[in-house]
mmCIF file of C-alpha atoms in Angstrom:
data_model
loop_
_atom_site.group_PDB
_atom_site.id
_atom_site.type_symbol
_atom_site.label_atom_id
_atom_site.label_comp_id
_atom_site.label_asym_id
_atom_site.label_seq_id
_atom_site.Cartn_x
_atom_site.Cartn_y
_atom_site.Cartn_z
ATOM 1 C CA MET A 1 -23.968 35.631 -10.671
ATOM 2 C CA GLN A 2 -25.631 38.577 -12.327
ATOM 3 C CA SER A 3 -22.260 40.205 -13.077
ATOM 4 C CA THR A 4 -20.846 37.078 -14.737
ATOM 5 C CA ASN A 5 -20.676 37.499 -18.513
ATOM 6 C CA ILE A 6 -21.133 34.289 -20.496
ATOM 7 C CA LEU A 7 -20.751 33.795 -24.254
ATOM 8 C CA ILE A 8 -22.343 30.772 -25.948
ATOM 9 C CA VAL A 9 -20.867 29.983 -29.373
ATOM 10 C CA ASP A 10 -22.868 27.345 -31.266
ATOM 11 C CA ASP A 11 -24.392 27.362 -34.746
ATOM 12 C CA GLU A 12 -27.243 25.104 -33.616
ATOM 13 C CA ALA A 13 -29.792 27.637 -32.411
ATOM 14 C CA ALA A 14 -31.759 25.041 -30.440
ATOM 15 C CA ILE A 15 -28.704 24.035 -28.401
ATOM 16 C CA ALA A 16 -27.669 27.635 -27.746
ATOM 17 C CA LYS A 17 -31.215 28.515 -26.687
ATOM 18 C CA MET A 18 -31.412 25.502 -24.374
ATOM 19 C CA ILE A 19 -28.128 26.421 -22.668
ATOM 20 C CA LYS A 20 -29.205 30.050 -22.325
ATOM 21 C CA ILE A 21 -32.558 29.144 -20.771
ATOM 22 C CA VAL A 22 -30.946 26.827 -18.219
ATOM 23 C CA LEU A 23 -28.335 29.450 -17.307
ATOM 24 C CA GLN A 24 -31.038 32.081 -16.881
ATOM 25 C CA LYS A 25 -33.011 29.771 -14.598
ATOM 26 C CA GLU A 26 -29.855 29.427 -12.477
ATOM 27 C CA GLY A 27 -29.598 33.203 -12.091
ATOM 28 C CA PHE A 28 -27.171 34.152 -14.866
ATOM 29 C CA THR A 29 -28.466 37.164 -16.784
ATOM 30 C CA GLN A 30 -25.522 38.505 -18.797
ATOM 31 C CA ILE A 31 -25.540 35.951 -21.615
ATOM 32 C CA TYR A 32 -24.368 36.561 -25.175
ATOM 33 C CA THR A 33 -24.722 34.210 -28.140
ATOM 34 C CA ALA A 34 -22.867 33.769 -31.423
ATOM 35 C CA GLU A 35 -23.498 31.345 -34.285
ATOM 36 C CA THR A 36 -20.164 31.769 -36.072
ATOM 37 C CA ALA A 37 -16.510 32.235 -35.221
ATOM 38 C CA ALA A 38 -16.617 35.759 -36.633
ATOM 39 C CA GLU A 39 -19.542 36.694 -34.392
ATOM 40 C CA ALA A 40 -17.778 35.224 -31.353
ATOM 41 C CA LEU A 41 -14.619 37.240 -31.982
ATOM 42 C CA ALA A 42 -16.698 40.393 -32.430
ATOM 43 C CA VAL A 43 -18.468 39.889 -29.096
ATOM 44 C CA VAL A 44 -15.217 39.327 -27.199
ATOM 45 C CA LYS A 45 -13.742 42.485 -28.734
ATOM 46 C CA GLN A 46 -16.711 44.506 -27.501
ATOM 47 C CA GLN A 47 -17.563 42.907 -24.162
ATOM 48 C CA PRO A 48 -15.593 41.657 -21.140
ATOM 49 C CA ILE A 49 -16.382 37.931 -21.031
ATOM 50 C CA ASP A 50 -15.824 35.595 -18.061
ATOM 51 C CA PHE A 51 -16.912 32.260 -19.584
ATOM 52 C CA ILE A 52 -17.001 31.073 -23.186
ATOM 53 C CA VAL A 53 -18.938 27.932 -24.117
ATOM 54 C CA LEU A 54 -17.330 27.166 -27.480
ATOM 55 C CA ASP A 55 -18.553 24.563 -29.965
ATOM 56 C CA VAL A 56 -15.715 22.967 -31.907
ATOM 57 C CA MET A 57 -17.686 22.626 -35.160
ATOM 58 C CA LEU A 58 -18.685 26.076 -36.467
ATOM 59 C CA PRO A 59 -19.754 26.945 -40.034
ATOM 60 C CA ASP A 60 -16.928 29.369 -40.860
ATOM 61 C CA ARG A 61 -13.992 28.211 -38.685
ATOM 62 C CA SER A 62 -13.502 25.574 -36.010
ATOM 63 C CA GLY A 63 -13.553 26.351 -32.313
ATOM 64 C CA PHE A 64 -10.006 25.009 -32.103
ATOM 65 C CA ASP A 65 -8.996 27.468 -34.820
ATOM 66 C CA ILE A 66 -10.298 30.603 -33.092
ATOM 67 C CA CYS A 67 -9.393 29.603 -29.530
ATOM 68 C CA PRO A 68 -5.887 31.157 -29.673
ATOM 69 C CA GLU A 69 -7.400 34.419 -30.939
ATOM 70 C CA LEU A 70 -9.963 34.428 -28.151
ATOM 71 C CA ARG A 71 -7.211 33.719 -25.658
ATOM 72 C CA ARG A 72 -5.147 36.673 -26.878
ATOM 73 C CA MET A 73 -8.119 38.965 -26.318
ATOM 74 C CA SER A 74 -9.442 37.531 -23.073
ATOM 75 C CA ASN A 75 -8.626 35.475 -19.993
ATOM 76 C CA ALA A 76 -12.130 34.018 -20.067
ATOM 77 C CA TYR A 77 -12.581 30.403 -18.992
ATOM 78 C CA ILE A 78 -13.066 28.502 -22.267
ATOM 79 C CA LEU A 79 -15.247 25.386 -22.193
ATOM 80 C CA PHE A 80 -15.291 23.362 -25.421
ATOM 81 C CA LEU A 81 -18.380 21.537 -26.661
ATOM 82 C CA THR A 82 -17.257 18.648 -28.816
ATOM 83 C CA ALA A 83 -18.391 15.344 -30.268
ATOM 84 C CA LYS A 84 -14.725 14.327 -30.554
ATOM 85 C CA VAL A 85 -13.713 12.404 -27.467
ATOM 86 C CA SER A 86 -10.221 11.110 -28.244
ATOM 87 C CA ASP A 87 -7.314 12.059 -25.982
ATOM 88 C CA LEU A 88 -5.699 13.792 -28.956
ATOM 89 C CA ASP A 89 -8.674 16.106 -29.315
ATOM 90 C CA LYS A 90 -8.639 16.855 -25.589
ATOM 91 C CA LEU A 91 -4.944 17.695 -25.649
ATOM 92 C CA THR A 92 -5.434 19.850 -28.737
ATOM 93 C CA GLY A 93 -8.046 21.884 -26.918
ATOM 94 C CA PHE A 94 -5.893 22.380 -23.825
ATOM 95 C CA ALA A 95 -2.749 23.149 -25.817
ATOM 96 C CA ILE A 96 -4.341 26.038 -27.724
ATOM 97 C CA GLY A 97 -5.825 27.755 -24.684
ATOM 98 C CA GLY A 98 -8.953 25.841 -23.669
ATOM 99 C CA ASP A 99 -9.645 25.156 -19.997
ATOM 100 C CA ASP A 100 -12.238 22.376 -20.019
ATOM 101 C CA TYR A 101 -14.521 20.383 -22.320
ATOM 102 C CA ILE A 102 -17.911 18.666 -22.445
ATOM 103 C CA THR A 103 -18.753 15.968 -24.973
ATOM 104 C CA LYS A 104 -22.021 15.832 -26.900
ATOM 105 C CA PRO A 105 -24.689 14.824 -26.172
ATOM 106 C CA PHE A 106 -24.708 16.589 -22.812
ATOM 107 C CA ASN A 107 -27.010 17.860 -20.099
ATOM 108 C CA PRO A 108 -26.917 21.686 -19.967
ATOM 109 C CA LEU A 109 -26.798 21.406 -16.195
ATOM 110 C CA GLU A 110 -23.235 20.128 -16.692
ATOM 111 C CA ILE A 111 -22.298 23.575 -17.965
ATOM 112 C CA VAL A 112 -23.943 25.191 -14.954
ATOM 113 C CA ALA A 113 -21.991 22.842 -12.685
ATOM 114 C CA ARG A 114 -18.661 23.737 -14.327
ATOM 115 C CA ILE A 115 -19.364 27.469 -14.105
ATOM 116 C CA ASN A 116 -20.488 27.260 -10.483
ATOM 117 C CA ALA A 117 -17.423 25.180 -9.603
ATOM 118 C CA ARG A 118 -15.215 27.838 -11.151
ATOM 119 C CA LEU A 119 -17.023 30.611 -9.287
ATOM 120 C CA ARG A 120 -16.629 28.730 -5.996
ATOM 121 C CA ARG A 121 -12.912 28.492 -6.642
ATOM 122 C CA GLN A 122 -12.823 32.208 -7.342
ATOM 123 C CA ALA A 123 -14.645 33.015 -4.103
ATOM 124 C CA ALA A 124 -12.458 30.692 -2.022
ATOM 125 C CA ALA A 125 -9.167 32.049 -3.390
ATOM 126 C CA PRO A 126 -9.108 35.783 -4.156
ATOM 127 C CA THR A 127 -6.099 35.437 -6.443
ATOM 128 C CA ASP A 128 -7.778 32.762 -8.559
ATOM 129 C CA ASN A 129 -9.800 35.263 -10.571
ATOM 130 C CA LEU A 130 -11.392 34.727 -13.948
ATOM 131 C CA GLN A 131 -9.684 37.951 -14.971
ATOM 132 C CA ILE A 132 -6.145 37.574 -13.683
ATOM 133 C CA THR A 133 -5.605 41.334 -13.622
ATOM 134 C CA ALA A 134 -8.069 41.541 -10.731
ATOM 135 C CA ALA A 135 -5.685 39.749 -8.360
ATOM 136 C CA VAL A 136 -5.501 41.629 -5.081
ATOM 137 C CA LYS A 137 -2.342 40.449 -3.359
ATOM 138 C CA LYS A 138 0.696 42.646 -4.003
ATOM 139 C CA THR A 139 3.294 39.956 -4.545
ATOM 140 C CA PHE A 140 6.190 39.730 -6.953
ATOM 141 C CA TYR A 141 8.372 36.717 -7.734
ATOM 142 C CA SER A 142 11.669 36.992 -9.595
ATOM 143 C CA CYS A 143 13.946 34.423 -11.173
ATOM 144 C CA SER A 144 17.100 35.032 -13.180
ATOM 145 C CA ARG A 145 15.258 35.026 -16.518
ATOM 146 C CA PHE A 146 11.651 35.771 -15.660
ATOM 147 C CA SER A 147 9.410 37.438 -13.107
ATOM 148 C CA VAL A 148 5.782 36.991 -12.076
ATOM 149 C CA ASN A 149 3.712 39.940 -10.881
ATOM 150 C CA GLU A 150 0.651 38.570 -9.123
ATOM 151 C CA GLN A 151 -1.028 41.942 -8.700
ATOM 152 C CA ALA A 152 -0.725 42.863 -12.376
ATOM 153 C CA GLY A 153 -1.232 39.306 -13.599
ATOM 154 C CA GLU A 154 1.908 39.584 -15.709
ATOM 155 C CA LEU A 155 4.684 37.230 -16.706
ATOM 156 C CA VAL A 156 7.836 39.027 -17.868
ATOM 157 C CA VAL A 157 10.560 37.038 -19.636
ATOM 158 C CA ASP A 158 13.832 38.713 -20.624
ATOM 159 C CA GLY A 159 12.254 42.097 -20.017
ATOM 160 C CA LYS A 160 9.195 41.505 -22.201
ATOM 161 C CA VAL A 161 5.617 40.851 -21.099
ATOM 162 C CA VAL A 162 4.570 37.397 -22.310
ATOM 163 C CA PRO A 163 0.838 36.629 -22.804
ATOM 164 C CA CYS A 164 -0.265 33.950 -20.374
ATOM 165 C CA PRO A 165 -3.692 32.240 -20.184
ATOM 166 C CA ALA A 166 -5.367 32.222 -16.785
ATOM 167 C CA GLN A 167 -4.718 28.616 -15.791
ATOM 168 C CA VAL A 168 -1.126 28.693 -17.054
ATOM 169 C CA PHE A 169 -0.475 31.828 -15.005
ATOM 170 C CA LEU A 170 -2.072 30.345 -11.887
ATOM 171 C CA LEU A 171 -0.044 27.144 -12.196
ATOM 172 C CA LEU A 172 3.220 29.079 -12.573
ATOM 173 C CA LEU A 173 2.219 31.315 -9.668
ATOM 174 C CA HIS A 174 1.666 28.234 -7.508
ATOM 175 C CA PHE A 175 5.190 27.029 -8.257
ATOM 176 C CA CYS A 176 6.616 30.505 -7.557
ATOM 177 C CA LYS A 177 4.958 30.541 -4.139
ATOM 178 C CA HIS A 178 6.490 27.154 -3.298
ATOM 179 C CA PRO A 179 10.008 27.123 -4.822
ATOM 180 C CA ASP A 180 11.978 23.883 -4.717
ATOM 181 C CA GLN A 181 8.914 21.955 -3.555
ATOM 182 C CA VAL A 182 7.860 18.878 -5.518
ATOM 183 C CA PHE A 183 4.192 18.573 -6.487
ATOM 184 C CA SER A 184 2.474 15.538 -7.966
ATOM 185 C CA LYS A 185 -0.061 15.929 -10.782
ATOM 186 C CA THR A 186 -2.874 15.262 -8.317
ATOM 187 C CA GLN A 187 -1.632 17.953 -5.942
ATOM 188 C CA LEU A 188 -1.396 20.461 -8.784
ATOM 189 C CA LEU A 189 -4.889 19.631 -10.008
ATOM 190 C CA GLU A 190 -6.290 20.200 -6.521
ATOM 191 C CA ALA A 191 -4.309 23.405 -5.942
ATOM 192 C CA VAL A 192 -5.033 25.112 -9.258
ATOM 193 C CA TRP A 193 -8.198 23.536 -10.691
ATOM 194 C CA GLY A 194 -9.896 22.428 -7.485
ATOM 195 C CA MET A 195 -11.241 19.184 -6.094
ATOM 196 C CA ASP A 196 -14.470 19.488 -8.081
ATOM 197 C CA SER A 197 -12.725 20.025 -11.412
ATOM 198 C CA TYR A 198 -13.417 17.735 -14.362
ATOM 199 C CA VAL A 199 -9.925 17.928 -15.852
ATOM 200 C CA ASP A 200 -7.375 15.102 -15.684
ATOM 201 C CA ASP A 201 -3.616 14.440 -15.480
ATOM 202 C CA ASN A 202 -3.112 15.298 -19.147
ATOM 203 C CA THR A 203 -4.214 18.843 -18.348
ATOM 204 C CA VAL A 204 -1.283 19.297 -15.974
ATOM 205 C CA MET A 205 1.186 17.945 -18.535
ATOM 206 C CA VAL A 206 -0.082 20.319 -21.213
ATOM 207 C CA HIS A 207 0.052 23.334 -18.896
ATOM 208 C CA ILE A 208 3.552 22.412 -17.690
ATOM 209 C CA ARG A 209 4.650 22.388 -21.324
ATOM 210 C CA ARG A 210 3.000 25.741 -21.935
ATOM 211 C CA ILE A 211 4.854 27.248 -18.965
ATOM 212 C CA ARG A 212 8.166 25.869 -20.204
ATOM 213 C CA GLU A 213 7.542 27.301 -23.664
ATOM 214 C CA ARG A 214 7.363 30.707 -22.025
ATOM 215 C CA ILE A 215 10.098 30.674 -19.370
ATOM 216 C CA GLU A 216 12.731 28.217 -20.597
ATOM 217 C CA GLU A 217 15.448 28.969 -23.151
ATOM 218 C CA ASP A 218 15.140 25.349 -24.292
ATOM 219 C CA PRO A 219 11.744 23.885 -23.281
ATOM 220 C CA GLY A 220 13.046 20.407 -24.114
ATOM 221 C CA LYS A 221 15.799 20.792 -21.517
ATOM 222 C CA PRO A 222 14.170 22.790 -18.713
ATOM 223 C CA LYS A 223 16.332 24.483 -16.081
ATOM 224 C CA TYR A 224 13.628 26.166 -14.029
ATOM 225 C CA LEU A 225 10.489 24.029 -14.057
ATOM 226 C CA VAL A 226 11.929 20.536 -13.868
ATOM 227 C CA THR A 227 10.523 17.019 -13.700
ATOM 228 C CA VAL A 228 11.350 14.940 -10.642
ATOM 229 C CA ARG A 229 11.043 11.420 -11.997
ATOM 230 C CA GLY A 230 8.364 9.386 -10.272
ATOM 231 C CA LEU A 231 7.286 12.280 -8.049
ATOM 232 C CA GLY A 232 6.168 15.279 -10.073
ATOM 233 C CA TYR A 233 7.447 18.764 -10.851
ATOM 234 C CA LYS A 234 9.189 21.619 -9.062
ATOM 235 C CA LEU A 235 10.470 25.131 -9.691
ATOM 236 C CA VAL A 236 14.192 25.006 -8.973
ATOM 237 C CA LYS A 237 15.009 27.316 -6.064
ATOM 238 C CA GLU A 238 18.648 27.857 -7.047
ATOM 239 C CA LYS A 239 17.548 29.726 -10.167
ATOM 240 C CA GLN A 240 15.702 32.331 -8.126
ATOM 241 C CA GLN A 241 17.237 35.628 -7.015
#
């Protein structure tokens, strides 16, 4: 735990302090705090961060607004804190690079539970790292238009490296390891997020769309990652070399 770097981004000092104290009691020592979006971006530029607890409502910019920038700089697991509970808000968070969310008011032990669940997943599956580039298996998957390098944590499309958030990469990697096999949303949630995850079916749909936006020539008419009506999704084997 001691080597896990956590960033808390919240302009309410009392909330940030409460979260920090609880995390410290649970054995986490590398904890950074930021009260504004600008401070959060500065920390991520300077420090390798594994988890970001990101409040949606910040004084200078919203958490939703800076999430894509954080994602470009880091593969950290991003957990939103939000008072907005509509499905639209959830999907917005996932679509721009967030991995999970907690609604206010909340018990800080919920954050500890999410982090510990993620760490258990990391320990159980060596390739499911918080920093994708730390993957240890030397495996390479190639399709006619794109390739996935598990060791390097890279997605290459038409000869160019395409940025890919951690969970999007892991979901695509799962499909690459099981070509032409149909997976239901539940199976994908269990395989990529884990049984103890708090995410739901909408998460899978959003991440499927994000994969298609990267690998398909026309995401609206996918040729590689296709929907099997009533059953789920599969990566079409015939497109692989």
